[in-house]
Amino acid sequence: MTLVNLQVTDFRNFRSAELSLSPELNIIYGDNAAGKTSLLEAIYVLGRARSFRATTLQKLVNNKSYQFTIFGRLSEDINNTVPLGVGYKDKKLTAKYNTMDISRLSTLAKYFPIVALTGNLHQIIENGPKYRRQFMDWALFHVEPQYESCWKIYSRALKQRNAALKIGTRLSEVEVWENELAKFGEKIDSYRLGFIQSLTEVFSTIFGSLVNCNDEFILKYMYGHKKGFSLLETLKQDHTKDLKRGFTQAGPHRADITFITSKSEYYLSRGQQKLMIIALQLSHIVVARNLGIHIHFLLDDFGAELDKVHQKKVLMAVKATKAQCFITMLEKTQKDFPVDRLFHVKQNTVITL
């Protein structure tokens, strides 16, 4: 489904705004502090029930109000729309899909799946494996129905084993969680490995086109346990070390993705890092679309670190995914840029061009 209409009321500096959207590429441009990122944030809240830049939803309420609402209409075709809305009042968020109350974030995310690249996008490369695991986990939440339940069972067993390790209890009380931990940990590894393998060919093509390079780019899944051993064998081998440190060192919670090219060394500039991360998310969108799952793409501050040539390349790659995309930038796009709908935000007023 695509978001065909967006209405925001008392959200950030907007008292009221409404946008009729394209099912493909929507560009929102305007000066700094004009309000364009706030519109992107409203779409994000509609799908995730949280903000990508505020720690609490209260901060999103217009200072002349005590509540905000975000309302959208989703559609597979223009004649058949389904309402989706979120509202915040009295420190409580409510969400409805087609008049049905939604109580779980995961349910909302399935009705309106989105991925977003915002101001902290470089952390996937620069800030360690944690953010690369988050990328895999969120992607698999969309494309693998069993992944969420496997992760919950694994996380519960990991928490219990770590609690036993931390208090220095008997080894038998540590071991009681290991079969479940290993069983579901290896399922998680299997899902992740399959996803990364399906992603690699798409990623290599997209990223290669963006950086104008003929080298082959490969994503490789790095297990969080010893090579040549099962996860259960590794857990048992690590008993002494784990008891000493008070936590479980091996498992998918320590896994990572590595980036491999045919060159022994391949330095990525800040702009190329941004292109790589965009290519990762676009590859995720393509893989999901091949499974019949339509993910919406949000990209904030698009023009930063990219020249006009690379901006056009990215927009063409985005268009090729056929996903609905929402992109913010400072300047109006050039005439030869492939844009379906253009919005100008000026002093928290939205003008459709």
Short mmCIF file of C-alpha atoms in Angstrom, two decimals:
data_model
loop_
_atom_site.label_atom_id
_atom_site.label_comp_id
_atom_site.label_asym_id
_atom_site.label_seq_id
_atom_site.Cartn_x
_atom_site.Cartn_y
_atom_site.Cartn_z
CA MET A 1 0.00 0.00 0.00
CA THR A 2 1.05 3.60 -0.56
CA LEU A 3 0.37 6.68 1.53
CA VAL A 4 -1.83 8.84 -0.69
CA ASN A 5 -2.69 11.56 1.81
CA LEU A 6 -1.08 12.96 4.98
CA GLN A 7 -2.65 15.37 7.48
CA VAL A 8 -0.83 16.70 10.53
CA THR A 9 -2.36 18.80 13.28
CA ASP A 10 -0.43 20.55 16.07
CA PHE A 11 2.71 18.60 15.27
CA ARG A 12 5.99 20.44 15.89
CA ASN A 13 5.56 23.94 14.39
CA PHE A 14 2.68 22.90 12.14
CA ARG A 15 -0.77 23.91 13.36
CA SER A 16 -2.20 22.20 10.27
CA ALA A 17 -0.81 20.79 7.04
CA GLU A 18 -2.05 18.42 4.35
CA LEU A 19 -0.18 16.72 1.51
CA SER A 20 -1.51 14.70 -1.43
CA LEU A 21 1.33 12.32 -2.18
CA SER A 22 2.72 10.45 -5.17
CA PRO A 23 2.96 6.65 -4.93
CA GLU A 24 6.63 6.93 -5.90
CA LEU A 25 9.13 9.78 -5.42
CA ASN A 26 8.13 12.74 -3.22
CA ILE A 27 10.64 15.55 -2.65
CA ILE A 28 10.18 18.04 0.20
CA TYR A 29 12.54 21.03 0.03
CA GLY A 30 13.03 24.26 1.91
CA ASP A 31 15.44 26.28 4.04
CA ASN A 32 16.86 25.06 7.32
CA ALA A 33 14.25 25.15 10.12
CA ALA A 34 11.43 25.59 7.59
CA GLY A 35 9.72 22.39 8.78
CA LYS A 36 10.54 19.86 6.05
CA THR A 37 12.15 17.35 8.45
CA SER A 38 9.11 17.65 10.71
CA LEU A 39 6.92 16.34 7.89
CA LEU A 40 9.29 13.41 7.41
CA GLU A 41 9.18 12.85 11.16
CA ALA A 42 5.37 12.82 11.10
CA ILE A 43 5.42 10.03 8.48
CA TYR A 44 7.92 8.15 10.66
CA VAL A 45 5.68 8.48 13.74
CA LEU A 46 2.74 7.22 11.67
CA GLY A 47 4.64 3.98 11.01
CA ARG A 48 6.78 3.59 14.12
CA ALA A 49 4.86 5.38 16.91
CA ARG A 50 8.07 7.14 17.92
CA SER A 51 10.35 9.91 16.67
CA PHE A 52 13.76 9.62 15.04
CA ARG A 53 15.01 12.79 16.73
CA ALA A 54 13.03 13.37 19.96
CA THR A 55 13.35 11.24 23.09
CA THR A 56 9.70 11.71 24.07
CA LEU A 57 6.52 12.25 22.07
CA GLN A 58 5.60 15.21 24.27
CA LYS A 59 8.33 17.20 22.52
CA LEU A 60 6.45 16.81 19.23
CA VAL A 61 3.35 18.69 20.43
CA ASN A 62 2.96 22.22 19.07
CA ASN A 63 3.65 24.78 21.82
CA LYS A 64 0.16 26.25 21.35
CA SER A 65 -1.55 22.91 21.91
CA TYR A 66 -1.60 19.94 24.30
CA GLN A 67 -1.94 17.16 21.72
CA PHE A 68 -1.09 16.20 18.15
CA THR A 69 -2.69 14.01 15.48
CA ILE A 70 -1.26 12.46 12.33
CA PHE A 71 -3.71 10.99 9.87
CA GLY A 72 -3.04 9.20 6.61
CA ARG A 73 -4.83 7.24 3.95
CA LEU A 74 -3.25 4.09 2.56
CA SER A 75 -4.23 2.68 -0.79
CA GLU A 76 -3.48 0.00 -3.34
CA ASP A 77 -5.50 2.03 -5.83
CA ILE A 78 -6.98 5.52 -5.71
CA ASN A 79 -10.56 4.24 -5.33
CA ASN A 80 -9.92 2.12 -2.25
CA THR A 81 -8.27 3.84 0.72
CA VAL A 82 -7.81 2.72 4.31
CA PRO A 83 -7.38 5.23 7.16
CA LEU A 84 -4.38 5.06 9.49
CA GLY A 85 -3.91 7.49 12.33
CA VAL A 86 -1.95 8.17 15.49
CA GLY A 87 -2.75 10.67 18.19
CA TYR A 88 -0.97 11.87 21.31
CA LYS A 89 -2.81 13.32 24.29
CA ASP A 90 -2.31 13.25 28.07
CA LYS A 91 1.07 11.50 27.66
CA LYS A 92 -0.58 8.63 25.80
CA LEU A 93 -0.30 7.57 22.17
CA THR A 94 -3.23 5.92 20.42
CA ALA A 95 -3.20 4.36 16.96
CA LYS A 96 -5.96 3.12 14.65
CA TYR A 97 -5.98 1.27 11.35
CA ASN A 98 -9.30 1.23 9.50
CA THR A 99 -11.10 2.04 12.81
CA MET A 100 -9.33 -0.86 14.58
CA ASP A 101 -7.34 0.03 17.69
CA ILE A 102 -3.66 -0.90 17.48
CA SER A 103 -1.91 -1.70 20.75
CA ARG A 104 1.41 -3.14 19.54
CA LEU A 105 4.16 -1.30 17.70
CA SER A 106 4.91 -4.37 15.58
CA THR A 107 1.31 -4.41 14.28
CA LEU A 108 1.52 -0.75 13.26
CA ALA A 109 4.86 -1.37 11.54
CA LYS A 110 3.39 -4.20 9.48
CA TYR A 111 0.50 -2.06 8.24
CA PHE A 112 2.82 0.80 7.26
CA PRO A 113 6.42 -0.53 6.98
CA ILE A 114 9.09 2.12 6.64
CA VAL A 115 12.86 2.44 6.70
CA ALA A 116 14.46 5.79 7.39
CA LEU A 117 17.89 7.31 6.91
CA THR A 118 18.24 10.44 9.01
CA GLY A 119 21.03 12.57 10.47
CA ASN A 120 22.72 9.65 12.22
CA LEU A 121 22.93 7.38 9.17
CA HIS A 122 26.77 7.07 9.29
CA GLN A 123 26.58 5.17 12.56
CA ILE A 124 25.91 1.94 10.61
CA ILE A 125 29.54 2.15 9.45
CA GLU A 126 31.25 4.20 12.13
CA ASN A 127 29.66 3.20 15.44
CA GLY A 128 30.19 -0.53 15.54
CA PRO A 129 28.36 -3.84 15.01
CA LYS A 130 25.35 -2.88 17.15
CA TYR A 131 23.90 -0.69 14.38
CA ARG A 132 24.60 -3.24 11.65
CA ARG A 133 22.76 -5.87 13.70
CA GLN A 134 19.86 -3.46 14.10
CA PHE A 135 19.76 -3.06 10.31
CA MET A 136 19.55 -6.85 9.87
CA ASP A 137 16.97 -7.30 12.61
CA TRP A 138 14.62 -4.59 11.34
CA ALA A 139 14.95 -5.84 7.77
CA LEU A 140 14.18 -9.42 8.81
CA PHE A 141 11.20 -8.24 10.85
CA HIS A 142 9.73 -7.18 7.49
CA VAL A 143 10.70 -10.14 5.31
CA GLU A 144 10.70 -13.17 7.64
CA PRO A 145 7.46 -13.82 9.60
CA GLN A 146 9.11 -16.14 12.16
CA TYR A 147 12.06 -13.91 12.94
CA GLU A 148 10.43 -11.77 15.62
CA SER A 149 9.33 -14.76 17.72
CA CYS A 150 12.77 -16.42 17.40
CA TRP A 151 14.46 -13.23 18.53
CA LYS A 152 12.16 -12.86 21.54
CA ILE A 153 12.81 -16.45 22.71
CA TYR A 154 16.55 -16.04 22.18
CA SER A 155 16.61 -12.72 24.06
CA ARG A 156 14.74 -14.23 27.01
CA ALA A 157 17.16 -17.18 27.25
CA LEU A 158 20.14 -14.83 26.91
CA LYS A 159 18.82 -12.62 29.69
CA GLN A 160 18.34 -15.61 32.01
CA ARG A 161 21.78 -17.07 31.27
CA ASN A 162 23.42 -13.68 31.84
CA ALA A 163 21.59 -13.29 35.15
CA ALA A 164 22.90 -16.69 36.28
CA LEU A 165 26.43 -15.78 35.17
CA LYS A 166 26.34 -12.41 36.91
CA ILE A 167 25.55 -13.81 40.34
CA GLY A 168 28.16 -16.55 39.92
CA THR A 169 25.68 -19.37 40.41
CA ARG A 170 26.37 -23.06 39.87
CA LEU A 171 27.32 -24.12 36.37
CA SER A 172 24.26 -26.37 36.14
CA GLU A 173 22.00 -23.30 36.46
CA VAL A 174 23.90 -21.59 33.65
CA GLU A 175 23.67 -24.66 31.39
CA VAL A 176 19.90 -24.99 31.76
CA TRP A 177 19.42 -22.09 29.30
CA GLU A 178 21.99 -23.15 26.74
CA ASN A 179 19.99 -25.58 24.59
CA GLU A 180 17.25 -23.01 24.02
CA LEU A 181 19.83 -20.26 23.48
CA ALA A 182 21.72 -22.34 20.92
CA LYS A 183 18.59 -23.60 19.13
CA PHE A 184 17.08 -20.18 18.52
CA GLY A 185 20.45 -18.46 18.14
CA GLU A 186 21.27 -20.71 15.21
CA LYS A 187 17.84 -20.05 13.70
CA ILE A 188 18.58 -16.33 13.90
CA ASP A 189 21.97 -16.89 12.27
CA SER A 190 20.31 -18.90 9.50
CA TYR A 191 17.73 -16.19 8.79
CA ARG A 192 20.39 -13.47 8.80
CA LEU A 193 22.74 -15.43 6.56
CA GLY A 194 19.98 -16.07 4.01
CA PHE A 195 19.00 -12.40 4.06
CA ILE A 196 22.57 -11.16 3.58
CA GLN A 197 23.09 -13.59 0.71
CA SER A 198 19.92 -12.41 -1.02
CA LEU A 199 20.94 -8.80 -0.40
CA THR A 200 24.49 -9.07 -1.79
CA GLU A 201 23.73 -9.28 -5.52
CA VAL A 202 21.24 -6.42 -5.39
CA PHE A 203 23.55 -4.32 -3.21
CA SER A 204 26.57 -4.85 -5.47
CA THR A 205 24.59 -3.67 -8.50
CA ILE A 206 23.09 -0.60 -6.82
CA PHE A 207 26.23 0.53 -4.99
CA GLY A 208 28.43 -0.11 -8.04
CA SER A 209 26.19 2.14 -10.13
CA LEU A 210 26.25 4.91 -7.51
CA VAL A 211 30.05 5.03 -7.15
CA ASN A 212 30.69 4.25 -10.86
CA CYS A 213 32.93 1.29 -10.10
CA ASN A 214 33.25 -2.14 -11.70
CA ASP A 215 34.55 -3.89 -8.57
CA GLU A 216 32.36 -6.54 -6.99
CA PHE A 217 31.01 -5.54 -3.59
CA ILE A 218 30.03 -8.34 -1.22
CA LEU A 219 28.29 -8.32 2.16
CA LYS A 220 29.42 -11.13 4.44
CA TYR A 221 27.70 -12.26 7.63
CA MET A 222 30.13 -12.72 10.52
CA TYR A 223 28.88 -15.20 13.13
CA GLY A 224 29.07 -14.25 16.79
CA HIS A 225 30.65 -17.55 17.82
CA LYS A 226 33.80 -19.56 17.05
CA LYS A 227 34.35 -20.63 13.47
CA GLY A 228 34.17 -24.39 13.01
CA PHE A 229 32.05 -24.95 16.14
CA SER A 230 28.32 -24.89 16.76
CA LEU A 231 26.91 -22.21 19.03
CA LEU A 232 26.19 -24.81 21.74
CA GLU A 233 29.79 -26.08 21.60
CA THR A 234 31.09 -22.52 21.88
CA LEU A 235 28.85 -21.74 24.87
CA LYS A 236 30.17 -24.78 26.70
CA GLN A 237 33.78 -23.95 25.84
CA ASP A 238 33.26 -20.43 27.19
CA HIS A 239 31.90 -21.42 30.62
CA THR A 240 34.97 -20.29 32.54
CA LYS A 241 35.36 -16.99 30.65
CA ASP A 242 31.64 -16.21 30.82
CA LEU A 243 31.49 -16.87 34.57
CA LYS A 244 34.50 -14.63 35.09
CA ARG A 245 33.06 -11.77 33.01
CA GLY A 246 29.45 -12.25 34.06
CA PHE A 247 27.87 -12.28 30.60
CA THR A 248 27.51 -14.42 27.47
CA GLN A 249 30.19 -13.61 24.93
CA ALA A 250 29.07 -15.81 22.02
CA GLY A 251 25.89 -15.71 19.97
CA PRO A 252 24.05 -13.70 17.31
CA HIS A 253 23.97 -10.73 19.70
CA ARG A 254 27.70 -10.41 18.89
CA ALA A 255 27.44 -10.96 15.12
CA ASP A 256 28.34 -8.41 12.45
CA ILE A 257 28.33 -7.65 8.72
CA THR A 258 31.57 -7.00 6.86
CA PHE A 259 31.99 -5.23 3.56
CA ILE A 260 34.29 -6.95 1.03
CA THR A 261 35.51 -5.77 -2.36
CA SER A 262 37.85 -7.23 -4.96
CA LYS A 263 40.38 -4.58 -3.98
CA SER A 264 42.53 -5.33 -0.94
CA GLU A 265 41.85 -1.79 0.29
CA TYR A 266 38.90 0.42 -0.55
CA TYR A 267 38.68 3.76 1.21
CA LEU A 268 35.21 5.27 1.47
CA SER A 269 34.82 9.03 1.72
CA ARG A 270 31.91 10.46 3.73
CA GLY A 271 29.93 10.83 0.54
CA GLN A 272 30.67 7.24 -0.51
CA GLN A 273 29.71 6.03 2.97
CA LYS A 274 26.35 7.75 2.53
CA LEU A 275 25.95 6.12 -0.89
CA MET A 276 26.78 2.73 0.61
CA ILE A 277 24.16 3.09 3.35
CA ILE A 278 21.54 4.28 0.85
CA ALA A 279 22.39 1.27 -1.34
CA LEU A 280 21.95 -1.05 1.67
CA GLN A 281 18.48 0.24 2.40
CA LEU A 282 17.43 0.27 -1.24
CA SER A 283 18.62 -3.34 -1.54
CA HIS A 284 16.50 -4.22 1.49
CA ILE A 285 13.50 -2.58 -0.18
CA VAL A 286 14.08 -4.53 -3.42
CA VAL A 287 14.45 -7.87 -1.60
CA ALA A 288 11.26 -7.19 0.35
CA ARG A 289 9.39 -6.15 -2.80
CA ASN A 290 10.36 -9.43 -4.47
CA LEU A 291 8.56 -11.13 -1.57
CA GLY A 292 5.46 -8.98 -2.05
CA ILE A 293 6.24 -6.58 0.82
CA HIS A 294 6.14 -2.86 -0.01
CA ILE A 295 8.39 -0.76 2.22
CA HIS A 296 8.34 3.03 2.26
CA PHE A 297 11.67 4.88 2.22
CA LEU A 298 12.45 8.08 4.15
CA LEU A 299 15.67 10.02 3.52
CA ASP A 300 16.45 13.25 5.36
CA ASP A 301 18.91 15.96 4.28
CA PHE A 302 19.48 14.23 0.97
CA GLY A 303 21.85 16.77 -0.58
CA ALA A 304 24.40 16.80 2.25
CA GLU A 305 27.76 15.28 1.18
CA LEU A 306 26.48 14.52 -2.34
CA ASP A 307 27.12 16.57 -5.47
CA LYS A 308 24.47 17.05 -8.17
CA VAL A 309 25.75 14.12 -10.25
CA HIS A 310 25.43 11.67 -7.35
CA GLN A 311 22.11 13.16 -6.26
CA LYS A 312 20.68 12.34 -9.68
CA LYS A 313 22.14 8.81 -9.55
CA VAL A 314 20.55 8.18 -6.16
CA LEU A 315 17.16 9.46 -7.29
CA MET A 316 17.29 7.21 -10.34
CA ALA A 317 18.18 4.23 -8.12
CA VAL A 318 15.31 5.13 -5.78
CA LYS A 319 12.89 5.34 -8.72
CA ALA A 320 14.05 1.95 -9.96
CA THR A 321 12.90 0.29 -6.71
CA LYS A 322 9.31 1.48 -7.44
CA ALA A 323 8.93 2.09 -3.70
CA GLN A 324 7.15 5.11 -2.29
CA CYS A 325 9.86 7.49 -1.10
CA PHE A 326 9.92 10.73 0.88
CA ILE A 327 13.09 12.79 0.63
CA THR A 328 14.01 16.17 2.13
CA MET A 329 16.60 18.57 0.76
CA LEU A 330 17.56 22.23 0.96
CA GLU A 331 17.27 23.20 -2.69
CA LYS A 332 14.71 22.61 -5.40
CA THR A 333 15.67 19.68 -7.61
CA GLN A 334 17.11 20.28 -11.06
CA LYS A 335 14.82 19.93 -14.06
CA ASP A 336 16.36 16.64 -15.21
CA PHE A 337 15.96 14.97 -11.79
CA PRO A 338 13.35 12.15 -11.78
CA VAL A 339 10.77 13.54 -9.32
CA ASP A 340 7.05 12.67 -9.21
CA ARG A 341 5.83 15.28 -6.73
CA LEU A 342 7.55 18.33 -5.30
CA PHE A 343 6.65 20.18 -2.10
CA HIS A 344 8.09 23.50 -0.93
CA VAL A 345 8.02 24.13 2.82
CA LYS A 346 8.30 27.75 3.86
CA GLN A 347 7.70 28.96 7.40
CA ASN A 348 5.77 25.76 8.23
CA THR A 349 3.50 26.15 5.23
CA VAL A 350 3.44 23.45 2.53
CA ILE A 351 3.08 24.40 -1.15
CA THR A 352 2.64 21.68 -3.77
CA LEU A 353 4.46 22.52 -7.01
#
